[in-house]
Coordinates of C-alpha atoms and ligand atoms in Angstrom, one line a residue:
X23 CA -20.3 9.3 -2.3
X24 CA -17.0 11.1 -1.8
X25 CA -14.1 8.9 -1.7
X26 CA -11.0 8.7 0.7
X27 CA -7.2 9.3 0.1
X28 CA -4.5 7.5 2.1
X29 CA -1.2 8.9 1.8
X30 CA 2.1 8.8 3.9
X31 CA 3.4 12.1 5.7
X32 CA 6.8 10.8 5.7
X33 CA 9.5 9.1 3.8
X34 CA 7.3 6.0 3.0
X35 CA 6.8 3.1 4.8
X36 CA 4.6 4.3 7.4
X37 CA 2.0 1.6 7.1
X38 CA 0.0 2.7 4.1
X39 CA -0.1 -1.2 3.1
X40 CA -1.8 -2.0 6.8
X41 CA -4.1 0.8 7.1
X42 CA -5.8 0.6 3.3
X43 CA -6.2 -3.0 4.2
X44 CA -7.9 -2.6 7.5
X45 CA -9.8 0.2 6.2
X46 CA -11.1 -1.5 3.1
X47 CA -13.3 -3.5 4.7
X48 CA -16.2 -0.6 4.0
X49 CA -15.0 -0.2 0.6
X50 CA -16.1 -1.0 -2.6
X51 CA -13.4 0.4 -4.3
X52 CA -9.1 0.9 -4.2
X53 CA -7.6 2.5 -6.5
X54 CA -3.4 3.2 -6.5
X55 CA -2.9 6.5 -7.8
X56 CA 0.6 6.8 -8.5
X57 CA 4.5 4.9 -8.5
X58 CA 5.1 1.7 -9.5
X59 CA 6.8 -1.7 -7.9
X60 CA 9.3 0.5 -5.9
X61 CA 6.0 0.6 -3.4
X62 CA 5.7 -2.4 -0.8
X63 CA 3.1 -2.7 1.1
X64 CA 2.6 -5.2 3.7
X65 CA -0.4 -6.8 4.9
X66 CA -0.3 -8.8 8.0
X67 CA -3.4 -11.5 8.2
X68 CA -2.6 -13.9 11.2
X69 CA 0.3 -16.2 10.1
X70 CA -0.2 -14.9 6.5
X71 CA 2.0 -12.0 5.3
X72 CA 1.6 -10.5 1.8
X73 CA 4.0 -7.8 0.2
X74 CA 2.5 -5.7 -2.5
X75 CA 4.6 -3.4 -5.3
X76 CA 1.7 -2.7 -7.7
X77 CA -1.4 -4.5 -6.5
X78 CA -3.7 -2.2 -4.4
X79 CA -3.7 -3.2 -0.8
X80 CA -7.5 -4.0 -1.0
X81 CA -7.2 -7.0 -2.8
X82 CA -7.3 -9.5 0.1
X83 CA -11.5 -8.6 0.6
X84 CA -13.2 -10.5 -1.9
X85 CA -15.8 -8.1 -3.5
X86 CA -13.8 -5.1 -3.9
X87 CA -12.5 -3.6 -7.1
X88 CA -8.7 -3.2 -7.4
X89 CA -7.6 -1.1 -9.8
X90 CA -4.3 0.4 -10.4
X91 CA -5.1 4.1 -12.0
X92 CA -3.7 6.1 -14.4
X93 CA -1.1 7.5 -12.3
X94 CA 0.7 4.5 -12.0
X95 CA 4.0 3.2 -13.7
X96 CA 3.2 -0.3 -14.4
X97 CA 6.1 -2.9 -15.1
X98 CA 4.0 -5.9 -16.6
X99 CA 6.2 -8.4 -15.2
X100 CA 6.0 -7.3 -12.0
X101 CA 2.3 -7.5 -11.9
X102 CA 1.6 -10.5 -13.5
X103 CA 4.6 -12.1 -11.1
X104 CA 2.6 -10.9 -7.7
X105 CA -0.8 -11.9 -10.1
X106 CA 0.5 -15.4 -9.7
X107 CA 1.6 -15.5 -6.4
X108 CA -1.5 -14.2 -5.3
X109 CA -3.2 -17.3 -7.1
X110 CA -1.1 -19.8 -5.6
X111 CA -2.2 -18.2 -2.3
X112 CA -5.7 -18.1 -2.7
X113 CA -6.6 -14.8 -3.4
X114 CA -9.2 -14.3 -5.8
X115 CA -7.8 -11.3 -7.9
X116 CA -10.3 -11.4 -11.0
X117 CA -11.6 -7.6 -9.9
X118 CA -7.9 -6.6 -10.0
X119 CA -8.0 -4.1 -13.1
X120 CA -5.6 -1.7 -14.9
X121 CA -5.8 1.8 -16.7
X122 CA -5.0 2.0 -20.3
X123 CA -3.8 5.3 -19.6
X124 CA -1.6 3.7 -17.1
X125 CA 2.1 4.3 -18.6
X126 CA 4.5 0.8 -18.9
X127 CA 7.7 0.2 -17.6
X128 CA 10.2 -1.4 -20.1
X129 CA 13.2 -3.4 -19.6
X130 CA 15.3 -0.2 -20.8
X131 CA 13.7 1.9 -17.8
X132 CA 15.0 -0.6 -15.5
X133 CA 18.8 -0.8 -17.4
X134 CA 18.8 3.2 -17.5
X135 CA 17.7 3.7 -13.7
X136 CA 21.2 1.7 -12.9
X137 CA 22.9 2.9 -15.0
X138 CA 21.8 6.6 -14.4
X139 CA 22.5 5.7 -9.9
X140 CA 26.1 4.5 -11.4
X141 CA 26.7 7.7 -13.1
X142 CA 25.7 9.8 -10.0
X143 CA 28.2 7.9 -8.0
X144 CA 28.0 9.6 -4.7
X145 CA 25.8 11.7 -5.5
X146 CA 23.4 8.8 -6.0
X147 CA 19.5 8.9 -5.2
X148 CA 19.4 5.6 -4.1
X149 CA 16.2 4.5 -6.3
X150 CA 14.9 1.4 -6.0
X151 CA 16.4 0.4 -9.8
X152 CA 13.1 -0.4 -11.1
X153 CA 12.8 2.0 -13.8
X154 CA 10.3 4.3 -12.1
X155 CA 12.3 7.6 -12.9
X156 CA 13.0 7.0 -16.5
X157 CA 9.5 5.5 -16.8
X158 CA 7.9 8.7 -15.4
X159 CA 10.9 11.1 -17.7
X160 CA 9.6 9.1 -20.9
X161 CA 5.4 9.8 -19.9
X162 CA 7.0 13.7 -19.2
X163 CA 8.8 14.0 -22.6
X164 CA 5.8 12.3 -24.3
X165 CA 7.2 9.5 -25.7
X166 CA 5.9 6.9 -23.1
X167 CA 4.5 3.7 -23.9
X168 CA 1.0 3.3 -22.3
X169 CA -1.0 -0.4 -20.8
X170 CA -3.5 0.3 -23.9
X171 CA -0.5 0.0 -26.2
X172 CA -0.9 -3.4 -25.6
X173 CA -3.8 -3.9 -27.5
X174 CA -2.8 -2.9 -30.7
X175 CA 0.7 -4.7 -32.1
X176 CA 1.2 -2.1 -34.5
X177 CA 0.9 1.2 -32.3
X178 CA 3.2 -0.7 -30.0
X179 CA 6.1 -1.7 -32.5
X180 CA 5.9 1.6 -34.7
X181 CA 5.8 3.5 -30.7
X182 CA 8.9 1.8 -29.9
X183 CA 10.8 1.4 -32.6
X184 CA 11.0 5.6 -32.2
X185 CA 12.1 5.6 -28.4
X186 CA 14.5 2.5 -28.9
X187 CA 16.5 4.1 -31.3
X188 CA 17.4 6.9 -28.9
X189 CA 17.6 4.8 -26.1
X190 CA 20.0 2.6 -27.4
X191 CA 21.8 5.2 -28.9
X192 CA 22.2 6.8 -25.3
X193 CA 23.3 3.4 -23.8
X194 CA 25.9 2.6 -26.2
X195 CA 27.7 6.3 -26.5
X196 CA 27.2 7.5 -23.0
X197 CA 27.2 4.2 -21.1
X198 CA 29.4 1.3 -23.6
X199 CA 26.0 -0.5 -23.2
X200 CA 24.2 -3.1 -25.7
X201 CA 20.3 -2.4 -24.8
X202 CA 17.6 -4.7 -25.4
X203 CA 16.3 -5.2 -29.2
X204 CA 12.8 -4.6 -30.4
X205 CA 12.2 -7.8 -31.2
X206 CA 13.0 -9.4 -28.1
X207 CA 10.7 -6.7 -26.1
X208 CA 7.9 -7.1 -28.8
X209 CA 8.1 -11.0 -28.3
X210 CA 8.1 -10.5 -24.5
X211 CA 5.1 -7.8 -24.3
X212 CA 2.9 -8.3 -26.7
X213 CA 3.5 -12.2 -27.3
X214 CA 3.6 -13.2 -23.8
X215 CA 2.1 -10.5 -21.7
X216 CA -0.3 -8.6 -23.8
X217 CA -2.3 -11.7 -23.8
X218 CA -2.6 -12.5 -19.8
X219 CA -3.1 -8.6 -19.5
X220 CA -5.6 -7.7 -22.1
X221 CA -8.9 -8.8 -19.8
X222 CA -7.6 -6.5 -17.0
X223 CA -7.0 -3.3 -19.2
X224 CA -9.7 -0.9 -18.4
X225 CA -10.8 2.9 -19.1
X226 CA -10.4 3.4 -15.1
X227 CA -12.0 7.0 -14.9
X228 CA -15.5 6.3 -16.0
X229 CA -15.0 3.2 -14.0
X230 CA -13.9 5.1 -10.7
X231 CA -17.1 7.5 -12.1
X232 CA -19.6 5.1 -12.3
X233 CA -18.7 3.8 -8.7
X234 CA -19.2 7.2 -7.6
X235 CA -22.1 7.8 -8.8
X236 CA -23.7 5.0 -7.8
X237 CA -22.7 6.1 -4.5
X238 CA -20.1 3.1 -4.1
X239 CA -17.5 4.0 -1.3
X240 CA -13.9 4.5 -3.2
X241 CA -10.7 4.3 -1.2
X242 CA -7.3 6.0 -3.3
X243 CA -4.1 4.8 -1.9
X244 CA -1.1 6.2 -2.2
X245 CA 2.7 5.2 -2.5
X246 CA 5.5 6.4 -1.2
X247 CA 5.3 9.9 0.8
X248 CA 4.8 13.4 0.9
X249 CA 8.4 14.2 1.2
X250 CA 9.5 11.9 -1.4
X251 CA 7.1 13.9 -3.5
X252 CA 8.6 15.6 -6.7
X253 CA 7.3 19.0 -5.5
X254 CA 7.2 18.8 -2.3
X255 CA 9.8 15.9 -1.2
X256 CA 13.5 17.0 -0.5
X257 CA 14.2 17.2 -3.9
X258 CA 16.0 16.2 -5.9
X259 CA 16.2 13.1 -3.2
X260 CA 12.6 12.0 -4.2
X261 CA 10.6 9.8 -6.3
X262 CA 9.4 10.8 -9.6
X263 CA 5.9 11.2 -9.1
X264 CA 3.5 13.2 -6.9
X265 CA 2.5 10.8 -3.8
X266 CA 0.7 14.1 -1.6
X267 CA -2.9 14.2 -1.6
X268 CA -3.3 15.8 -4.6
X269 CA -1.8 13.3 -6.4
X270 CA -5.0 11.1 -6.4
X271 CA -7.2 13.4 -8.2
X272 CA -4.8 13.5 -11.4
X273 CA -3.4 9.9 -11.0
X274 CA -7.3 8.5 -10.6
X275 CA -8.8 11.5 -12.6
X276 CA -11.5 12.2 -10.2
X277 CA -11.4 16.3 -9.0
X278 CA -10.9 17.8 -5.4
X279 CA -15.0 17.5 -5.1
X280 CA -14.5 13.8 -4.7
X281 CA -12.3 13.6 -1.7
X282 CA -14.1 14.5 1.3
X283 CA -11.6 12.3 4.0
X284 CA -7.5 12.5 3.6
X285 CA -6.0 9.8 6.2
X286 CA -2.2 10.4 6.8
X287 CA -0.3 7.5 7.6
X288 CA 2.2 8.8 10.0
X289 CA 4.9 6.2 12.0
X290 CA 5.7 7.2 15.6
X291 CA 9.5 8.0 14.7
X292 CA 11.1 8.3 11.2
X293 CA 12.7 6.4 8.3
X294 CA 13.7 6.5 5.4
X295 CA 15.8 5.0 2.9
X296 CA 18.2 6.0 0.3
X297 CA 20.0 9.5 0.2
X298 CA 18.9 13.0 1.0
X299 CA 18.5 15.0 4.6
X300 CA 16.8 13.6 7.6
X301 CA 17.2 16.6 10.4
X302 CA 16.2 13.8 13.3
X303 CA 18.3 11.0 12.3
X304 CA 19.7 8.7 14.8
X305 CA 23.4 7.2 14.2
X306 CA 23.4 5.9 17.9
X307 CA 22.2 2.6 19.3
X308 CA 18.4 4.1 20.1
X309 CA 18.6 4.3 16.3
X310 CA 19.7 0.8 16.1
X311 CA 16.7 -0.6 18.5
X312 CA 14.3 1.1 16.2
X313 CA 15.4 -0.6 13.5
X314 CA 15.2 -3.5 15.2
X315 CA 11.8 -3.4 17.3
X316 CA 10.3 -1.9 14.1
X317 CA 12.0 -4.4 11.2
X318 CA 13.3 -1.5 9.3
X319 CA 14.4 -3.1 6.3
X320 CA 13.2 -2.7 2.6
X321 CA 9.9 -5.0 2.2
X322 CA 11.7 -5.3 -1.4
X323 CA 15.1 -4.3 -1.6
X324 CA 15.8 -5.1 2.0
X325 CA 17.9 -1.9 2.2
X326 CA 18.3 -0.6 6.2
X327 CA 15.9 1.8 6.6
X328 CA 17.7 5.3 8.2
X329 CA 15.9 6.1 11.7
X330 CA 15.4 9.3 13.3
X331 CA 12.8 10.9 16.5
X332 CA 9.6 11.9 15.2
X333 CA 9.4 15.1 13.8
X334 CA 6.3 17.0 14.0
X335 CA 7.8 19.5 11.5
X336 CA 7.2 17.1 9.3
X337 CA 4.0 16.5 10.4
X338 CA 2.5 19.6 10.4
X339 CA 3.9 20.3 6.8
X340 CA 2.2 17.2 5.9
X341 CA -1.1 18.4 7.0
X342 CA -0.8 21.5 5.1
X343 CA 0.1 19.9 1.8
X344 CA -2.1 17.0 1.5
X345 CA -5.2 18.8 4.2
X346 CA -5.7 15.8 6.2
X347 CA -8.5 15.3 8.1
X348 CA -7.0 12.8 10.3
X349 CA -4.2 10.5 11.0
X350 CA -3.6 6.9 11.4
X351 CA -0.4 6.5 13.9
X352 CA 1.4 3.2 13.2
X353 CA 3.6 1.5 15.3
X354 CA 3.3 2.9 18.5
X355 CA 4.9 -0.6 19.9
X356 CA 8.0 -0.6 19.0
X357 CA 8.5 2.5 21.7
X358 CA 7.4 0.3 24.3
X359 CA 11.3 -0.4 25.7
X360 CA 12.2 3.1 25.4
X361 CA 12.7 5.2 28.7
X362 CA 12.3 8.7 27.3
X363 CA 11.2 9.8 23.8
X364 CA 12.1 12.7 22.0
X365 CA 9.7 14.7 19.6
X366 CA 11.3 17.0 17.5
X367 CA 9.1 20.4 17.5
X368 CA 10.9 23.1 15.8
X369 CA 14.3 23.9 14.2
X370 CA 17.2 26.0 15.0
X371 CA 18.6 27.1 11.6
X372 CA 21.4 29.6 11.8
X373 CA 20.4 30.5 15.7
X374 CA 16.8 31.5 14.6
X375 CA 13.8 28.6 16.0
X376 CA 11.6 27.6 13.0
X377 CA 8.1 25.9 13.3
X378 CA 7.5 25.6 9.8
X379 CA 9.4 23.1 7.3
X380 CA 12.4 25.5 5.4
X381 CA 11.8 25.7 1.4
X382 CA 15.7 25.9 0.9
X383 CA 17.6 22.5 1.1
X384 CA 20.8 24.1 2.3
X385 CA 18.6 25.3 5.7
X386 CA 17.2 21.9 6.1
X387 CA 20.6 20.3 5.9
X388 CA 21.3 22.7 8.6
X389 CA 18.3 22.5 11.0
X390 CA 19.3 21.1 14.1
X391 CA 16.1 19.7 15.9
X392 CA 14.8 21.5 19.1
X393 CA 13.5 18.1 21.0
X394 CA 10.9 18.0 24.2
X395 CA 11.3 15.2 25.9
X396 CA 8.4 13.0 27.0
X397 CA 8.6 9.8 29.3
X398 CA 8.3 6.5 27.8
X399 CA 5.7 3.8 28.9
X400 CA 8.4 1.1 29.0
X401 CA 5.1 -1.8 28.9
X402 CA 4.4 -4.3 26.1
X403 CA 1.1 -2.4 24.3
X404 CA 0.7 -5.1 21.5
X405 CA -2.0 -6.7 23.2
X406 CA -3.9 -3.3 23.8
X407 CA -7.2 -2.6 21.7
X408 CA -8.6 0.5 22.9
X409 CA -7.2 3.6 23.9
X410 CA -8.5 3.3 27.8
X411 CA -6.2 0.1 28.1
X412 CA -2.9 2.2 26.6
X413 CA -0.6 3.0 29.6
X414 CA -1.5 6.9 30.3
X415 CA 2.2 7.9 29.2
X416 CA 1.3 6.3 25.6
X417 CA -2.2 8.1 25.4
X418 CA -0.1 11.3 26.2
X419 CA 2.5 10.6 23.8
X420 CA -0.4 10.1 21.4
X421 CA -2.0 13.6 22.4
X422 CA 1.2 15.6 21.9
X423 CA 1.8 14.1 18.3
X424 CA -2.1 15.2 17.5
X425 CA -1.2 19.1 19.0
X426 CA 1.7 18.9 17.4
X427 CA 0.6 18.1 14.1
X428 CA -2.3 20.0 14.9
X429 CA -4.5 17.2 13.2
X430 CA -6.6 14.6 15.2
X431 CA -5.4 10.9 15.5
X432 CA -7.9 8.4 14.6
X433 CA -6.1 4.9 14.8
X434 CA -2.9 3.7 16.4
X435 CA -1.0 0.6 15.3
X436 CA 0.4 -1.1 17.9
X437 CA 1.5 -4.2 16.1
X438 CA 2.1 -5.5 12.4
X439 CA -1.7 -7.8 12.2
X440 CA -4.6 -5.9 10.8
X441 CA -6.2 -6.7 14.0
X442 CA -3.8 -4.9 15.7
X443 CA -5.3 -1.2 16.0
X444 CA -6.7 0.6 18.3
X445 CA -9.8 3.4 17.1
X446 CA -9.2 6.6 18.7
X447 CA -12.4 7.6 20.4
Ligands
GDP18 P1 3.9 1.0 3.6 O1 4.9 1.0 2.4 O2 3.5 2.4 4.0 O3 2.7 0.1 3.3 O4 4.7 0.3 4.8 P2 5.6 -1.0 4.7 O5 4.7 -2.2 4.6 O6 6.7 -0.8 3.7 O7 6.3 -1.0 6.1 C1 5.6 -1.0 7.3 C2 6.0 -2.2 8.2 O8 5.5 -2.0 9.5 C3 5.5 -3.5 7.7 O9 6.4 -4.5 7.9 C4 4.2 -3.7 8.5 O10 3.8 -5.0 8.7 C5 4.7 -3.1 9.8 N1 3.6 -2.4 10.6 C6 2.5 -1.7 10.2 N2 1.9 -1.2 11.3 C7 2.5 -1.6 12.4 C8 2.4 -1.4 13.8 O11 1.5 -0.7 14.3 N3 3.3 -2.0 14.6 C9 4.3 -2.8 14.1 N4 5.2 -3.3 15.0 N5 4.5 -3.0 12.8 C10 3.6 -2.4 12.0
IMO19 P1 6.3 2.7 -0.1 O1 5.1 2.9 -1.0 C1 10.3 4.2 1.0 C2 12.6 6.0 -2.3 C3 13.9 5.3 -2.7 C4 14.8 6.5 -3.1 C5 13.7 7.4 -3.7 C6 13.7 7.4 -5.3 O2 6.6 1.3 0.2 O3 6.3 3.6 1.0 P2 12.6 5.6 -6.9 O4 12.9 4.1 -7.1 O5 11.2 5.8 -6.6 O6 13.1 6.4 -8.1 O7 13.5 6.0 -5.7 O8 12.5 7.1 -3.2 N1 11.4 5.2 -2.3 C7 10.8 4.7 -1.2 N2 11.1 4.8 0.1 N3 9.1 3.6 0.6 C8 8.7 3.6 -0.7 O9 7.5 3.1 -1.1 C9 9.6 4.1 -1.7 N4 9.6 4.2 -3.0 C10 10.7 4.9 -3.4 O10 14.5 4.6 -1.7 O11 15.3 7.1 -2.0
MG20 MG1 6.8 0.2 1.9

């Protein structure tokens, strides 16, 4: 049985969290297939609200195996922290696994990411400081150390001991920095979390394998977006590893064969946070009311989130890249006060109207958005649950985002609760 990607068409935060948890009610299987704890995605259960950075957003249906791929950047600490909380709330997480092949974040990752942002000054990414660049730069220049690492003290020292000696060189001459020693990270990693970890550390592809074999129904999710992707994001403003579709069959090590659905997770206006260009963004007090209505602030860093119109630029060029079948539309509600709502549908660079997303950063620092205007519903939709009871102006709104895109819509959010959503047709 072919398995199913989930992966955000914008600047992350589009849901991704909700809809894999809503979604993995069929499965029997979730697998992250790339970042690390600068993800968060929320889960909304009734009164009960969970925030995951590394733990697949499956975990809260007992029976399914979690596991956090290859792809991933783990920080240990991290996921044994939200292991814990997870236990003080209940949730049985003893199918939660993690790929040896997995690469680690270390506590110089983390020092070097803020220290790198500081150098930039303002030229600054705005990362989410948890080490996910440097992590990713280490696995790229080969001297990464990986979640098997942990299982054998001497691969892990000798591994080190190599990297430290350049890293620390880096931090004192470049930065006037003391870094961490190898001692104290041995005795952290392998005499504290090595340990706790060890039972979870698994050879992820012949497990993801054997699942599909057996016909098992396998569910990748993805973190962050397609345009925060390093190819194929507004680079250099992106994160460090490859969130688009594609993403899942190197970061899970399953081939192109073993998709067969590609969900895009797409909000009804834009976000994003940290730097980089955003042609629809809003600096006016319809900006402010999104951020409002919609809680736009960081599930970790609480950072305002930067909001703009929806752009179906975006969209379509999301489609393309990651060849969704279908899209989940999230938060259709926090329109509902909004008299008219603007849809971005092409560009005006330089006095010529573009359809299609520019390659060159300087034109899409210059694309002024060419809007059409559609009328707003101005009625509360949270209690809604099929499309029949949407107000007709939503259900258009809805259509013209699906044309647009020129990709169907299969579920609309209209509230944060996994209950809230409404299955298109
Ligand atoms: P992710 O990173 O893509 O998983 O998204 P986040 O969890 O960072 O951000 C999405 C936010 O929107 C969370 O606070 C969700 O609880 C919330 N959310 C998701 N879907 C809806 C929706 O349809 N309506 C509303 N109002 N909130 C939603
Ligand atoms: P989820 O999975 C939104 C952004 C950061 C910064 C850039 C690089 O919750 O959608 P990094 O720490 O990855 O090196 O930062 O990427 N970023 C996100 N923005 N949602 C996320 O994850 C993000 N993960 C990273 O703000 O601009
Ligand atoms: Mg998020």
């Amino acid at each position: 049985m072919p398995g199913t990607v989930v992966v955000g068409t914008q600047w992350g935060d589009e849901g991704k969290g909700k809809l894999t948890d809503v979604l993995a009610e069929d499965m029997d299987m979730v697998v992250r297939y790339q970042g690390g704890h600068n993800a968060g995605h929320t889960i909304v259960v009734g009164e009960q609200k969970f925030a995951f950075r590394l733990v697949p957003s499956g975990v809260l249906h007992p029976g399914i195996v979690n596991v956090i791929g290859n792809g991933v950047v783990v920080d240990p600490r991290v996921l044994l922290s939200e292991i814990e909380t997870l236990a003080t709330r209940n949730v049985d997480t003893t199918q939660l696994v993690v790929s040896g092949n997995a690469h680690l974040v270390m506590p110089y990752h983390q020092e070097l990411d803020v220290l790198f942002e500081r150098h930039l000054g303002d030229n600054k990414l705005g990362t989410t400081k948890g080490g996910i660049g440097p992590a990713y730069a280490d696995k790229a220049l080969r001297v990464g150390l990986r979640v098997q690492d942990l299982l054998d003290q001497k691969i892990f020292r000798q591994k080190l001991e190599v990297v430290l000696k350049e890293k620390l060189a880096v931090m004192a001459k470049v930065y006037n920095r003391l870094g961490p020693t190898a001692d104290d990270i041995c005795d952290e990693y392998l005499g504290e979390i090595a340990p706790r970890l060890a039972p979870r550390i698994v050879d992820s592809v012949h497990l993801i394998h054997t699942a599909l074999e057996a016909g098992k129904k396998v569910m990748f999710e993805g973190a962050q977006a397609t345009f925060l992707d390093l190819d194929h994001g507004t680079y250099p403003f992106v994160t460090s590893s490859n969130p688009v579709a594609g993403g899942a069959c190197a970061g899970a090590g399953v081939g192109p064969r073993d998709i067969d659905r590609i969900i895009g997770i797409t909000k009804t206006y834009m976000t994003r946070v940290g730097s980089g260009p955003f042609p629809t963004e809003l600096f006016d007090e319809t900006g402010d009311l999104l951020i409002e209505r919609g809680v736009e602030f960081g599930t970790n860093t609480g950072r305002r989130r930067r909001p703009g119109w929806f752009d179906a630029v975006m969209l379509r060029q999301a489609a393309r890249l990651n060849s969704l079948s279908d899209v989940f539309l999230t938060k259709l509600d926090v329109l509902d006060t909004l008299p008219t709502l603007k849809v971005c549908v092409a560009y005006d660079i330089d006095g010529e109207r573009v359809t299609h997303m520019p390659y060159h950063q300087s034109d899409l620092h210059k694309a002024v958005p060419v809007y059409e205007e559609l009328p707003g519903w101005q009625t509360d939709i949270t209690s809604c649950r099929t499309m029949d009871e949407l107000p007709k102006a939503a259900r258009d709104y809805i259509l013209f985002l699906a044309e647009q895109g020129g990709v169907p819509i299969s579920y609309v959010g209209v509230g944060p609760d996994r209950l809230a959503t409404i299955q298109v047709g």
